Amino acid sequence: MWQGDAAVKLVVNLGKIKELRKASKLSLNDMSKQLGFKSPNGYFYLETGKTKISAEMLANIALILNVPIDDLFMEVESKP
């Protein structure tokens, strides 16, 4: 995607996911259970960027947080 002279790409906004989770009063353990992880670490690694989030997982996170999946992305400038 191009915006003016700079290339712009969409990336998952991990900070927003964390904010939305906390606003929904969901703990790491709550999210882990709802997403099928055996321990909170599985989800924690996603939310902190240690593990990449698959498209399917991101869609499930959006459903749990009751937001459109588009809300979980942010635009960042990339070097051409």
PDB file of C-alpha atoms in Angstrom:
ATOM      1  CA  MET A   1       0.000   0.000   0.000  1.00  0.00           C
ATOM      2  CA  TRP A   2       1.343   3.440  -0.871  1.00  0.00           C
ATOM      3  CA  GLN A   3       0.559   6.710   0.814  1.00  0.00           C
ATOM      4  CA  GLY A   4       2.228   9.665  -0.865  1.00  0.00           C
ATOM      5  CA  ASP A   5       5.880   8.776  -1.366  1.00  0.00           C
ATOM      6  CA  ALA A   6       6.063   6.317   1.538  1.00  0.00           C
ATOM      7  CA  ALA A   7       5.102   2.666   1.441  1.00  0.00           C
ATOM      8  CA  VAL A   8       2.660   1.748   4.181  1.00  0.00           C
ATOM      9  CA  LYS A   9       1.995  -1.740   5.455  1.00  0.00           C
ATOM     10  CA  LEU A  10      -0.486  -3.162   7.912  1.00  0.00           C
ATOM     11  CA  VAL A  11       0.771  -4.944  11.011  1.00  0.00           C
ATOM     12  CA  VAL A  12      -1.022  -6.482  13.962  1.00  0.00           C
ATOM     13  CA  ASN A  13      -1.350  -3.923  16.749  1.00  0.00           C
ATOM     14  CA  LEU A  14      -0.317  -5.987  19.770  1.00  0.00           C
ATOM     15  CA  GLY A  15      -0.682  -3.049  22.135  1.00  0.00           C
ATOM     16  CA  LYS A  16      -4.281  -2.529  21.089  1.00  0.00           C
ATOM     17  CA  ILE A  17      -5.043  -6.223  21.558  1.00  0.00           C
ATOM     18  CA  LYS A  18      -3.713  -5.998  25.112  1.00  0.00           C
ATOM     19  CA  GLU A  19      -5.694  -2.793  25.792  1.00  0.00           C
ATOM     20  CA  LEU A  20      -8.905  -4.338  24.446  1.00  0.00           C
ATOM     21  CA  ARG A  21      -8.361  -7.502  26.492  1.00  0.00           C
ATOM     22  CA  LYS A  22      -7.891  -5.496  29.677  1.00  0.00           C
ATOM     23  CA  ALA A  23     -10.876  -3.246  28.873  1.00  0.00           C
ATOM     24  CA  SER A  24     -12.937  -6.432  28.499  1.00  0.00           C
ATOM     25  CA  LYS A  25     -11.694  -7.506  31.945  1.00  0.00           C
ATOM     26  CA  LEU A  26     -10.157 -10.670  30.496  1.00  0.00           C
ATOM     27  CA  SER A  27      -6.980 -12.083  32.019  1.00  0.00           C
ATOM     28  CA  LEU A  28      -4.204 -13.807  30.096  1.00  0.00           C
ATOM     29  CA  ASN A  29      -5.584 -17.039  31.520  1.00  0.00           C
ATOM     30  CA  ASP A  30      -9.105 -16.238  30.264  1.00  0.00           C
ATOM     31  CA  MET A  31      -7.853 -15.567  26.733  1.00  0.00           C
ATOM     32  CA  SER A  32      -5.660 -18.661  26.792  1.00  0.00           C
ATOM     33  CA  LYS A  33      -8.564 -20.890  27.749  1.00  0.00           C
ATOM     34  CA  GLN A  34     -10.924 -19.391  25.161  1.00  0.00           C
ATOM     35  CA  LEU A  35      -8.289 -19.842  22.438  1.00  0.00           C
ATOM     36  CA  GLY A  36      -7.527 -23.432  23.458  1.00  0.00           C
ATOM     37  CA  PHE A  37      -4.066 -22.997  24.999  1.00  0.00           C
ATOM     38  CA  LYS A  38      -3.070 -25.278  27.851  1.00  0.00           C
ATOM     39  CA  SER A  39      -1.355 -22.471  29.759  1.00  0.00           C
ATOM     40  CA  PRO A  40      -1.436 -18.662  29.790  1.00  0.00           C
ATOM     41  CA  ASN A  41       2.066 -18.616  28.265  1.00  0.00           C
ATOM     42  CA  GLY A  42       0.702 -19.667  24.868  1.00  0.00           C
ATOM     43  CA  TYR A  43      -1.425 -16.555  24.602  1.00  0.00           C
ATOM     44  CA  PHE A  44       1.148 -14.338  26.346  1.00  0.00           C
ATOM     45  CA  TYR A  45       3.677 -15.170  23.628  1.00  0.00           C
ATOM     46  CA  LEU A  46       1.168 -14.053  20.972  1.00  0.00           C
ATOM     47  CA  GLU A  47       0.301 -10.811  22.722  1.00  0.00           C
ATOM     48  CA  THR A  48       3.959  -9.895  23.255  1.00  0.00           C
ATOM     49  CA  GLY A  49       5.031 -10.755  19.714  1.00  0.00           C
ATOM     50  CA  LYS A  50       7.262 -13.696  20.655  1.00  0.00           C
ATOM     51  CA  THR A  51       5.051 -15.906  18.475  1.00  0.00           C
ATOM     52  CA  LYS A  52       3.418 -14.817  15.218  1.00  0.00           C
ATOM     53  CA  ILE A  53      -0.373 -14.712  15.203  1.00  0.00           C
ATOM     54  CA  SER A  54      -2.014 -16.722  12.430  1.00  0.00           C
ATOM     55  CA  ALA A  55      -4.932 -15.265  10.496  1.00  0.00           C
ATOM     56  CA  GLU A  56      -7.280 -17.801  12.080  1.00  0.00           C
ATOM     57  CA  MET A  57      -6.034 -16.980  15.585  1.00  0.00           C
ATOM     58  CA  LEU A  58      -6.392 -13.237  14.921  1.00  0.00           C
ATOM     59  CA  ALA A  59      -9.974 -13.783  13.761  1.00  0.00           C
ATOM     60  CA  ASN A  60     -10.717 -15.705  16.972  1.00  0.00           C
ATOM     61  CA  ILE A  61      -9.144 -12.955  19.094  1.00  0.00           C
ATOM     62  CA  ALA A  62     -11.340 -10.377  17.336  1.00  0.00           C
ATOM     63  CA  LEU A  63     -14.435 -12.501  18.065  1.00  0.00           C
ATOM     64  CA  ILE A  64     -13.541 -12.864  21.748  1.00  0.00           C
ATOM     65  CA  LEU A  65     -12.858  -9.124  22.055  1.00  0.00           C
ATOM     66  CA  ASN A  66     -16.036  -8.367  20.068  1.00  0.00           C
ATOM     67  CA  VAL A  67     -14.313  -6.063  17.559  1.00  0.00           C
ATOM     68  CA  PRO A  68     -13.933  -6.135  13.767  1.00  0.00           C
ATOM     69  CA  ILE A  69     -10.652  -7.784  12.786  1.00  0.00           C
ATOM     70  CA  ASP A  70      -9.633  -4.543  11.029  1.00  0.00           C
ATOM     71  CA  ASP A  71      -9.442  -2.878  14.449  1.00  0.00           C
ATOM     72  CA  LEU A  72      -6.515  -5.133  15.344  1.00  0.00           C
ATOM     73  CA  PHE A  73      -4.223  -3.701  12.667  1.00  0.00           C
ATOM     74  CA  MET A  74      -2.224  -0.499  12.413  1.00  0.00           C
ATOM     75  CA  GLU A  75      -0.458   1.158   9.509  1.00  0.00           C
ATOM     76  CA  VAL A  76       3.310   1.594   9.629  1.00  0.00           C
ATOM     77  CA  GLU A  77       5.606   3.183   7.124  1.00  0.00           C
ATOM     78  CA  SER A  78       8.050   0.821   5.496  1.00  0.00           C
ATOM     79  CA  LYS A  79      11.214   1.790   3.751  1.00  0.00           C
ATOM     80  CA  PRO A  80      10.941   1.537  -0.043  1.00  0.00           C
TER      81      PRO A  80
END
